[in-house]
Short mmCIF file of C-alpha atoms in Angstrom, two decimals:
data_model
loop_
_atom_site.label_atom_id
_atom_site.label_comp_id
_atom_site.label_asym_id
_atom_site.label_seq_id
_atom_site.Cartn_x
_atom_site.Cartn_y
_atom_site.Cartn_z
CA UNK C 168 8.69 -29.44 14.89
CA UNK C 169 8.60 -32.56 12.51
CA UNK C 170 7.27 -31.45 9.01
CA UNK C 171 3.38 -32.03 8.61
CA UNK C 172 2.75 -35.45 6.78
CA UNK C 173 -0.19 -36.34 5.51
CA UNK C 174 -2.67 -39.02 7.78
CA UNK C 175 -0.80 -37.84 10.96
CA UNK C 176 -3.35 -37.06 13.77
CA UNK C 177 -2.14 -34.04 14.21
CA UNK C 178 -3.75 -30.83 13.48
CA UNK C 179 -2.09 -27.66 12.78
CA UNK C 180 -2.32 -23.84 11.60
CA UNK C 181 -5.34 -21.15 12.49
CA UNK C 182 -7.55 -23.91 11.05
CA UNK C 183 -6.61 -26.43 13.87
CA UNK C 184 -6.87 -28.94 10.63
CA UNK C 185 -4.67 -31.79 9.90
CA UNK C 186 -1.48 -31.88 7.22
CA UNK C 187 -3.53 -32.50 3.63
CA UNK C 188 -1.22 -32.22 1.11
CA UNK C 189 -1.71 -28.20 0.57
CA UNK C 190 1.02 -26.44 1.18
CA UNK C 191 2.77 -24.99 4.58
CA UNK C 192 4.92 -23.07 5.84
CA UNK C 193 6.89 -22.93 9.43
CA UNK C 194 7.12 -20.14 11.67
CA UNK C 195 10.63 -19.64 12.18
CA UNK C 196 9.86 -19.13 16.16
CA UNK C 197 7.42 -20.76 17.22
CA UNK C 198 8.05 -24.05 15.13
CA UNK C 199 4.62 -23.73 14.49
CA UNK C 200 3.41 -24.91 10.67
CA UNK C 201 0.09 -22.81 8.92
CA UNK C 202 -1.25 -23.24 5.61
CA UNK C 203 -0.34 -20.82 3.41
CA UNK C 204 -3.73 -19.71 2.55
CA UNK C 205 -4.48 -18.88 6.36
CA UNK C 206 -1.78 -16.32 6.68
CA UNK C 207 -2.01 -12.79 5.88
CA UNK C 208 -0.67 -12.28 3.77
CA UNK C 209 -1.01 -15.28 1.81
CA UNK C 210 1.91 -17.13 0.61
CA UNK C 211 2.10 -20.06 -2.35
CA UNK C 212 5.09 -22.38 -2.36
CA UNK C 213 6.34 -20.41 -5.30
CA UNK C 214 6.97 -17.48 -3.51
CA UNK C 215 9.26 -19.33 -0.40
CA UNK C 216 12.16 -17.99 -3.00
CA UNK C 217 11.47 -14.79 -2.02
CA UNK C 218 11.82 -15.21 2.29
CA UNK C 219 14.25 -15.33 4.04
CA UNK C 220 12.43 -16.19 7.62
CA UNK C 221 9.21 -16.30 8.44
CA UNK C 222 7.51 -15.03 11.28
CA UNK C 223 3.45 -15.65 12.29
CA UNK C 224 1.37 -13.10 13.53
CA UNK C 225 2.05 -14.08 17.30
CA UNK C 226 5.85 -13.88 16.88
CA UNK C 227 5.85 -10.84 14.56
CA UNK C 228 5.96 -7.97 18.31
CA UNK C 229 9.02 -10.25 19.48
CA UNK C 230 10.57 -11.37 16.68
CA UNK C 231 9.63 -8.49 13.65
CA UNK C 232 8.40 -8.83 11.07
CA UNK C 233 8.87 -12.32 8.22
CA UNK C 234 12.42 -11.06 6.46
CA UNK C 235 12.13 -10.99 2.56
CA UNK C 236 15.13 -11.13 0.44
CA UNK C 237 16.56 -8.02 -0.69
CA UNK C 238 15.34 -7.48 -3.99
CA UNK C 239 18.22 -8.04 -6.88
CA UNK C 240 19.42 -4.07 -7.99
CA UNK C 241 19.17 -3.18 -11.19
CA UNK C 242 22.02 -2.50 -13.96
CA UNK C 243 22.68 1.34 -14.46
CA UNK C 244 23.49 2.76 -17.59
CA UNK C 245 24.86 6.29 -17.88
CA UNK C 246 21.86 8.55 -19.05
CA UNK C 247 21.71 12.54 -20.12
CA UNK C 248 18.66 12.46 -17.33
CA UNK C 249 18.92 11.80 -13.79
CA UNK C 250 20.13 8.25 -12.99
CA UNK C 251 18.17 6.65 -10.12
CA UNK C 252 20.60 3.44 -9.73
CA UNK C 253 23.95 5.86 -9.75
CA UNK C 254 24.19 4.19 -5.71
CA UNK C 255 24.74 0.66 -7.52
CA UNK C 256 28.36 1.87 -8.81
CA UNK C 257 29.07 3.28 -5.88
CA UNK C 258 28.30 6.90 -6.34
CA UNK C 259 26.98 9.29 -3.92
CA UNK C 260 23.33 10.08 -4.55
CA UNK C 261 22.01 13.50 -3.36
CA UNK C 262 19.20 13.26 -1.13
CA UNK C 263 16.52 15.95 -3.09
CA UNK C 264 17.72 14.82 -6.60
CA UNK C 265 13.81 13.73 -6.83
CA UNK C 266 12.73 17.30 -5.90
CA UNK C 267 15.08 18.91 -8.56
CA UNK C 268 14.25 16.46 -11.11
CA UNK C 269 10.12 17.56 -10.71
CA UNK C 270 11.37 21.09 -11.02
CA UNK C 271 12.15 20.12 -14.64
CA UNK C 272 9.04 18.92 -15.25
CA UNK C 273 5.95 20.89 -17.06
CA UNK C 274 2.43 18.41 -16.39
CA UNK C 275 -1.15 19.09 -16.87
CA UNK C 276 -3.62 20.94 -14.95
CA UNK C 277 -5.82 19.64 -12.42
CA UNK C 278 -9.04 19.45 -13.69
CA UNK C 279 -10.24 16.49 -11.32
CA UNK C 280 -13.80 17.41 -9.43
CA UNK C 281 -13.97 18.84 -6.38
CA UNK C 282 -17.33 17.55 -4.40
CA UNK C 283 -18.87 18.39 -1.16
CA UNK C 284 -18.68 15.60 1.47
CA UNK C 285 -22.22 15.15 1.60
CA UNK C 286 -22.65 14.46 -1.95
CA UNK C 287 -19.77 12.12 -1.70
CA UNK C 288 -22.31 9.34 -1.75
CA UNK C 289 -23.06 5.21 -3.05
CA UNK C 290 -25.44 6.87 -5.43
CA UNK C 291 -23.18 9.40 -6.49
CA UNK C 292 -20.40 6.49 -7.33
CA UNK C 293 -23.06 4.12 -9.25
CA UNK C 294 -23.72 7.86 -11.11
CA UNK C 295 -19.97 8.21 -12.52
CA UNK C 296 -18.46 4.79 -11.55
CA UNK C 297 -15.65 6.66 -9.48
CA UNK C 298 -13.61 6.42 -12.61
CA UNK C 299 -11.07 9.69 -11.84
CA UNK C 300 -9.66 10.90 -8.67
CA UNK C 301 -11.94 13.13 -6.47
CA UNK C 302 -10.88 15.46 -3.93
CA UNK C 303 -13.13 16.83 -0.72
CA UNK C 304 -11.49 20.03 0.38
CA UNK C 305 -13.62 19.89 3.71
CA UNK C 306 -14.43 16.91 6.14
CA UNK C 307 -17.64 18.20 6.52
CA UNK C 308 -20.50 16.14 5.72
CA UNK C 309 -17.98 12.47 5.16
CA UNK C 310 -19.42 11.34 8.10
CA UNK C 311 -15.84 10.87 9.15
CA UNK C 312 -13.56 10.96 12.00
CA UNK C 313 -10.24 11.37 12.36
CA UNK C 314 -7.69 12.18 15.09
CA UNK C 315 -6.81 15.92 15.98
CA UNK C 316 -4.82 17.78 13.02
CA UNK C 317 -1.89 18.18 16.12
CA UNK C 318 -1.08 15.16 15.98
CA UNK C 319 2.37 14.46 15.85
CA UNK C 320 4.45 11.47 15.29
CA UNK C 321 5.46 11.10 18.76
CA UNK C 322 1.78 10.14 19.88
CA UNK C 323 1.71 8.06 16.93
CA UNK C 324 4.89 6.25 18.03
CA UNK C 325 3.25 6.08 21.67
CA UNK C 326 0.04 4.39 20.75
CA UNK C 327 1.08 1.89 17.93
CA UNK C 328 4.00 0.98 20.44
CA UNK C 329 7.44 2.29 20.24
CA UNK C 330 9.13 -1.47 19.94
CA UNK C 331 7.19 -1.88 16.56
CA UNK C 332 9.37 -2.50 13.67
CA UNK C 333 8.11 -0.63 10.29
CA UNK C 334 9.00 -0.45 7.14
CA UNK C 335 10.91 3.02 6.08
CA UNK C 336 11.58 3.77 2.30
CA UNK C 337 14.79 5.91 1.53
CA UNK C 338 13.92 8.14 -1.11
CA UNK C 339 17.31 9.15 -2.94
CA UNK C 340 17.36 5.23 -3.71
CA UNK C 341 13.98 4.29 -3.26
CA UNK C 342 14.64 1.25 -1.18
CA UNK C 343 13.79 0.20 1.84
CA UNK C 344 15.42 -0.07 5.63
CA UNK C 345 13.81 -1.62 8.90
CA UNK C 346 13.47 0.76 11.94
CA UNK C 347 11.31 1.02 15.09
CA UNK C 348 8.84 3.66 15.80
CA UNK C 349 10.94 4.67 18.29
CA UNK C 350 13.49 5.53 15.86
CA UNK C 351 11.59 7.11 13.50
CA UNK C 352 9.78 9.08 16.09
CA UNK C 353 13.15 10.39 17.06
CA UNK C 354 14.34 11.20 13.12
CA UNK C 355 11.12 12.72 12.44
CA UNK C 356 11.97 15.19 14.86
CA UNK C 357 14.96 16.41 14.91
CA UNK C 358 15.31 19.23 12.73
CA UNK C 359 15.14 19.45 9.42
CA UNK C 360 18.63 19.78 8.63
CA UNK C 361 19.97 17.48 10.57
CA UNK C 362 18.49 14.57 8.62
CA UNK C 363 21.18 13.18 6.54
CA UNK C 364 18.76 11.25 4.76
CA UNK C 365 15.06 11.66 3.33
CA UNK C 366 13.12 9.04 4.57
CA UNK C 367 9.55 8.58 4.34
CA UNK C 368 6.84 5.80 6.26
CA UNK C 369 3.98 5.05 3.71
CA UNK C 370 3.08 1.44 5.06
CA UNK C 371 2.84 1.99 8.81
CA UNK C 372 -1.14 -0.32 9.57
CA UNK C 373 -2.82 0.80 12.69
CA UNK C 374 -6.10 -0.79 12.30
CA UNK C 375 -6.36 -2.63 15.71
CA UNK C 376 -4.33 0.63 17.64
CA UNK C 377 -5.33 2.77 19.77
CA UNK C 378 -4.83 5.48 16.86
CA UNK C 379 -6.95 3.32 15.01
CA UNK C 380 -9.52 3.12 17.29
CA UNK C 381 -9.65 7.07 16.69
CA UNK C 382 -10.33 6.67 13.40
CA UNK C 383 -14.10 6.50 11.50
CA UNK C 384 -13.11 6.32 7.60
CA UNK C 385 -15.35 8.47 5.47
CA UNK C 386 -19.29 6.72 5.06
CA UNK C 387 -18.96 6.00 1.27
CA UNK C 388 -15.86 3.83 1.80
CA UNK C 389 -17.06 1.40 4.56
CA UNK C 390 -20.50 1.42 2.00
CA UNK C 391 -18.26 0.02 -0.27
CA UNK C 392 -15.36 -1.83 0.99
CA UNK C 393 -15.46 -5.74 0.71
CA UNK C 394 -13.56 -6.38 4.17
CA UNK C 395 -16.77 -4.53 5.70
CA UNK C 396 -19.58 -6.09 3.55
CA UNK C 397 -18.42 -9.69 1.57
CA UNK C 398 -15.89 -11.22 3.99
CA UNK C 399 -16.72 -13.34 6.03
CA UNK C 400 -17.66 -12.02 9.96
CA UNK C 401 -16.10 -15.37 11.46
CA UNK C 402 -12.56 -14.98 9.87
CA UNK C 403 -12.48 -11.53 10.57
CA UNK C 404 -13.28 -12.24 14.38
CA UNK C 405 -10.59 -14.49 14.70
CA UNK C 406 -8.09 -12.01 12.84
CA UNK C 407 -8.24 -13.49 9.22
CA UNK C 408 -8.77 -10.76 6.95
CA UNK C 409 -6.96 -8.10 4.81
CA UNK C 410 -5.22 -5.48 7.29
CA UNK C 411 -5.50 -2.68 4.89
CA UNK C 412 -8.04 -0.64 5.78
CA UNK C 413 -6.17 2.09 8.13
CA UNK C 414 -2.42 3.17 7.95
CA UNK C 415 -0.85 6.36 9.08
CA UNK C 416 1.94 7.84 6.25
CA UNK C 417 4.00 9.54 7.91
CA UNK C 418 6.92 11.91 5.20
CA UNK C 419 9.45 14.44 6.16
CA UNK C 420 9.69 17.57 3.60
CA UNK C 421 11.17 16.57 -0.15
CA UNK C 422 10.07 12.81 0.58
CA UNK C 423 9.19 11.34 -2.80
CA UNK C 424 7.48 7.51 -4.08
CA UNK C 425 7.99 6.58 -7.31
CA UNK C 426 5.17 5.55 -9.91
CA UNK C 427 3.06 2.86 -8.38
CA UNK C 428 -0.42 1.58 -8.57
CA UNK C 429 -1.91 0.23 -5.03
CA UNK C 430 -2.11 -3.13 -4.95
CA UNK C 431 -4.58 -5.60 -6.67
CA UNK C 432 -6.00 -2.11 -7.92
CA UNK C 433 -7.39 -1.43 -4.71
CA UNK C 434 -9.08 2.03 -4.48
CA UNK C 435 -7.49 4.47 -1.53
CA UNK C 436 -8.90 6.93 0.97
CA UNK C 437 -6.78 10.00 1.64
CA UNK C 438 -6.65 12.45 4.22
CA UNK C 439 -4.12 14.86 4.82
CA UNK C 440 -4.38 15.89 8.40
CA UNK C 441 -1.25 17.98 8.11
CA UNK C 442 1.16 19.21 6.05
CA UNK C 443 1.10 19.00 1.85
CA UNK C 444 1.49 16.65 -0.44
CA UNK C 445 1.59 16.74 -4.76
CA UNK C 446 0.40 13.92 -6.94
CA UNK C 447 1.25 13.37 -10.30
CA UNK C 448 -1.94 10.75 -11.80
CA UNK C 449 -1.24 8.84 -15.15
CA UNK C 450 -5.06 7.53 -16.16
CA UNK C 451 -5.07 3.82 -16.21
CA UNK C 452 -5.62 3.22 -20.21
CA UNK C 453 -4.81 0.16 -21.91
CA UNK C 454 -2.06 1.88 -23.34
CA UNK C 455 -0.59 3.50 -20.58
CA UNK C 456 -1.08 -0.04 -18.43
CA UNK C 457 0.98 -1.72 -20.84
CA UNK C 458 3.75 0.86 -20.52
CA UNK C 459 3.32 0.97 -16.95
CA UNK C 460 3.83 -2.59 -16.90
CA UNK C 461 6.97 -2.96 -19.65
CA UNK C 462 8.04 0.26 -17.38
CA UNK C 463 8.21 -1.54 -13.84
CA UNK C 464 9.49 -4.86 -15.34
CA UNK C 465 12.39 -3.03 -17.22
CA UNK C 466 16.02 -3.15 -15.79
CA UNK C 467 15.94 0.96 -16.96
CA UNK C 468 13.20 1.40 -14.52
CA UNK C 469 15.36 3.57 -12.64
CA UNK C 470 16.78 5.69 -15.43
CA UNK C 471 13.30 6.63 -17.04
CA UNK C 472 10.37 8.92 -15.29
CA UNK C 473 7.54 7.02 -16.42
CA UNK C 474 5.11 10.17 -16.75
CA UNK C 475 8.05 11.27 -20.10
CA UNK C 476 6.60 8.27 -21.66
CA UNK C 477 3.32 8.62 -21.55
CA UNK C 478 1.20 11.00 -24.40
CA UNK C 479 0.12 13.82 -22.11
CA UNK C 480 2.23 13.14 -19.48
CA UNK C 481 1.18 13.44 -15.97
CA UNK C 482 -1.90 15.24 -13.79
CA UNK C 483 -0.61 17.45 -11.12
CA UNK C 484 -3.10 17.39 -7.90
CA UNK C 485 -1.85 19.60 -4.97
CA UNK C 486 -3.32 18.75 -1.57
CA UNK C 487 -2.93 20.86 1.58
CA UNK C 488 -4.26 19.84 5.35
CA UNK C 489 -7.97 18.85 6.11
CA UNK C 490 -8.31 18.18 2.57
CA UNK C 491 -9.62 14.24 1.35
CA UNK C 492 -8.75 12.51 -1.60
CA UNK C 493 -10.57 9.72 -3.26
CA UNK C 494 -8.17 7.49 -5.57
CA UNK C 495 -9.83 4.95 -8.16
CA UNK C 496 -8.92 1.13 -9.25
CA UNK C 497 -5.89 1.13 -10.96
CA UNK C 498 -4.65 5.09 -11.21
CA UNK C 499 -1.26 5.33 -11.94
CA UNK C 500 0.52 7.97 -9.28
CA UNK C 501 3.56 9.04 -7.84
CA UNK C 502 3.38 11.43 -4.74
CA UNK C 503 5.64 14.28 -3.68
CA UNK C 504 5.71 15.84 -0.25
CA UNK C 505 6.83 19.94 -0.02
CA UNK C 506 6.52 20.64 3.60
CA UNK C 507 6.75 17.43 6.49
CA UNK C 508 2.67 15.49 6.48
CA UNK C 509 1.03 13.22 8.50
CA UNK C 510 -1.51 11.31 6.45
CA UNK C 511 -4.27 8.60 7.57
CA UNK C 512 -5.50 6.58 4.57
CA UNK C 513 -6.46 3.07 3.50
CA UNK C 514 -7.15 0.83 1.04
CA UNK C 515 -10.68 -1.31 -0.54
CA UNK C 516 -11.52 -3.35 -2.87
CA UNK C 517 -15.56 -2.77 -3.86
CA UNK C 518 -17.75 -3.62 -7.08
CA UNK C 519 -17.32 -0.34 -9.00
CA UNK C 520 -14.68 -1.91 -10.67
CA UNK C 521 -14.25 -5.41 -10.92
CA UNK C 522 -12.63 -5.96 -14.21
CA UNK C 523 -9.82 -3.13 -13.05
CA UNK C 524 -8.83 -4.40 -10.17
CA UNK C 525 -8.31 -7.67 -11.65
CA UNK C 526 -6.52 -6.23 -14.80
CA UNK C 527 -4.19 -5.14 -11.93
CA UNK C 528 -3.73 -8.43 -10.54
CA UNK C 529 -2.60 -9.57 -13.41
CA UNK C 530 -0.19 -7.43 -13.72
CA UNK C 531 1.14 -7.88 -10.42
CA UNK C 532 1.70 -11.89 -11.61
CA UNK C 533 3.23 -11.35 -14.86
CA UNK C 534 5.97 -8.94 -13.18
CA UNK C 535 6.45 -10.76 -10.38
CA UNK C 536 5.48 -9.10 -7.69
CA UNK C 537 6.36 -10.62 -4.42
CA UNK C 538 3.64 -11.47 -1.75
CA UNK C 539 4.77 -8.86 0.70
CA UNK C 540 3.63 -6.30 -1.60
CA UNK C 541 0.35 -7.95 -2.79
CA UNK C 542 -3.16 -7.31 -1.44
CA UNK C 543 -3.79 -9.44 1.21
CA UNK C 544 -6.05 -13.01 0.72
CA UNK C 545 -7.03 -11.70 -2.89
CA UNK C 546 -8.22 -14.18 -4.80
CA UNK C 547 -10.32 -15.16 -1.32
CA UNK C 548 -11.60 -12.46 -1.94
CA UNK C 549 -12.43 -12.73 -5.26
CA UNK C 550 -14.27 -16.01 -4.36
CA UNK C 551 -16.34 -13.83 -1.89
CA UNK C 552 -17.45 -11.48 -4.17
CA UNK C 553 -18.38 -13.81 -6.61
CA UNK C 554 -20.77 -15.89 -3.79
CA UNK C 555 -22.27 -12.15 -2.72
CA UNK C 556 -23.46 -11.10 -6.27
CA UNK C 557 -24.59 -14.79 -7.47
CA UNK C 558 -26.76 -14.61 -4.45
CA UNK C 559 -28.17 -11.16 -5.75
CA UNK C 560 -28.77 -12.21 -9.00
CA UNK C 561 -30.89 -14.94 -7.43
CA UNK C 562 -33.47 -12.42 -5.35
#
């Protein structure tokens, strides 16, 4: 299809508008052009560096999914410590290096709270301002519901459709690989030591499944979350919104993700329906942002645990099955997984913490953080929020 021009009679995208001078992209099916605004999630012209093809949200079950460029690997420098890049020169890296190298490791105690599900509450949020990590060791009184703790990854490959593609991180080199669920049903499986390599499924959306549809997040969360209360009930109905709100994580034993902070400092839900699964928090200070940041821009990134350079190190959290987490804006974590977990979760943006999650989204543009890892139609977002709570001040 011809390239949109501007004053053509021709409209285009999800907004059925005509070419305006903002900028679009074509689907590389299709032929089809959308804004880059309208697409989840968005794209700026910028960031056409980092694709390689791109797919719209029709095309994605035939086609996959839109094919970034494989990130540029870092430099590796021989260290006294572990050496994450050692793969880059061609050596072999040992699969549970990551589970030896936490053995080395002393960090501090848990000392998060621990609160009933029915005090789990808005008031109880507005009372602290959700500023630390909170587990719920029981579901009871979440008001939640979640799918049967049997479930296995099997059904999960059944009902989100065995053709889908999804994205599966290899955790020696923490990098990632394409496979269906097909495929990863079938590794999952298998037993344990005939996996040749620890892989682990941390980004695997099932909102509008039917595993979704067996899915009621806990009360407080949908009280909160932004999707359910600010954006806008027309987009949503015709499919324009952040998808963020329901994945399943799927990890095989020794599976590990390096220090990360969820994106635009989006707050997470957390529950472990099987299995267990350690967390090591770094508190999101000023200070240890601004490592965090110098950390995960730094072509050492993979020769330094980030938790050695920060005063007090790290917060160990141990979670077993039926328990719930609660993760704030912006808390540093890395998560380790001793025994094979299945794990339904999701991400929100909500009012507790404006300044936060922006602080994160500003980190995320100053190290360059492609789109594909962004939250979805942010700084819509933003603009939505900031409509809701004018209109408040005004009652």
């Amino acid at each position: 299809m011809e390239k949109p021009q501007k004053g053509k009679k021709t409209v285009y995208c999800y907004c059925r508008a005509e070419a305006d001078g903002r900028f679009m992209i074509m689907c590389n099916a299709c032929k089809e052009w959308y804004h880059g605004e309208c697409i989840d999630p968005p794209l700026a012209e910028d960031d056409t560096q980092y694709l390689v093809k791109y797919f719209c949200r029709e095309c994605e079950p035939v086609h996959g999914k839109t094919i970034y460029k494989e990130p540029t690997r870092k430099s590796a420098r021989e260290k006294s410590h572990i050496n994450y890049n050692e793969l880059n020169q061609g050596i072999v890296v040992e699969e549970t290096r990551f589970t030896k190298l936490l053995k080395t490791k002393i960090f501090a105690p848990d000392q998060y709270p621990r609160i009933e599900g029915k005090d789990l509450t808005l008031e109880w949020t507005r009372r602290t301002g959700l500023r630390c990590p909170v587990v719920i060791e029981s579901p009871d009184g979440l008001d939640m519901r979640m799918p049967d703790k049997s479930l296995v990854v099997n059904q999960v490959a059944d009902m989100c459709g065995r053709d889908r593609e999804v994205d599966v991180l290899e955790v020696a080199t923490q990098s990632e690989r394409i496979m269906t669920l097909d495929q990863w049903a079938k590794y999952f499986h298998q037993a344990p030591e005939k996996r040749k390599k620890i892989l682990n499924v941390i980004t695997l959306e099932i909102g509008q499944t039917p595993l979704g549809a067996q899915v009621q997040r806990p009360k407080l969360v949908n009280d909160l979350d932004w999707i359910d209360n600010i954006w806008p009930k027309a987009l949503k109905a015709h499919g324009m919104y952040p998808r963020v709100q329901l994945y399943c994580l799927m990890s095989v034993k020794d599976s590990y993700t390096d220090f990360h902070i969820d994106f635009g400092g989006s707050s997470v839900f957390y529950h472990l329906l099987s299995g267990e699964k350690v967390f090591y928090f770094i508190e999101p200070t000023k200070a240890n942002l601004k490592k965090y940041e110098k950390w995960s821009s730094s072509p050492e990134q993979g020769d330094v645990f980030l938790a050695d350079e920060i005063k007090g190190g790290a917060v160990e959290v141990k979670l077993t099955a039926g328990n719930t987490m609660i993760i704030p804006t912006g808390w540093i974590h890395a998560v380790y997984t001793p025994a094979d977990a299945v794990v339904i979760g999701g991400n929100y943006l909500h009012g507790l913490n404006m300044e936060g999650q922006l602080e994160i989204a500003g980190i995320e543009d100053r190290t360059h953080v492609p789109p594909k890892f962004r939250f979805p139609y942010f700084e819509h977002m933003q603009w939505y929020a900031a409509r809701h709570y004018l209109r408040l001040l005004k009652l």
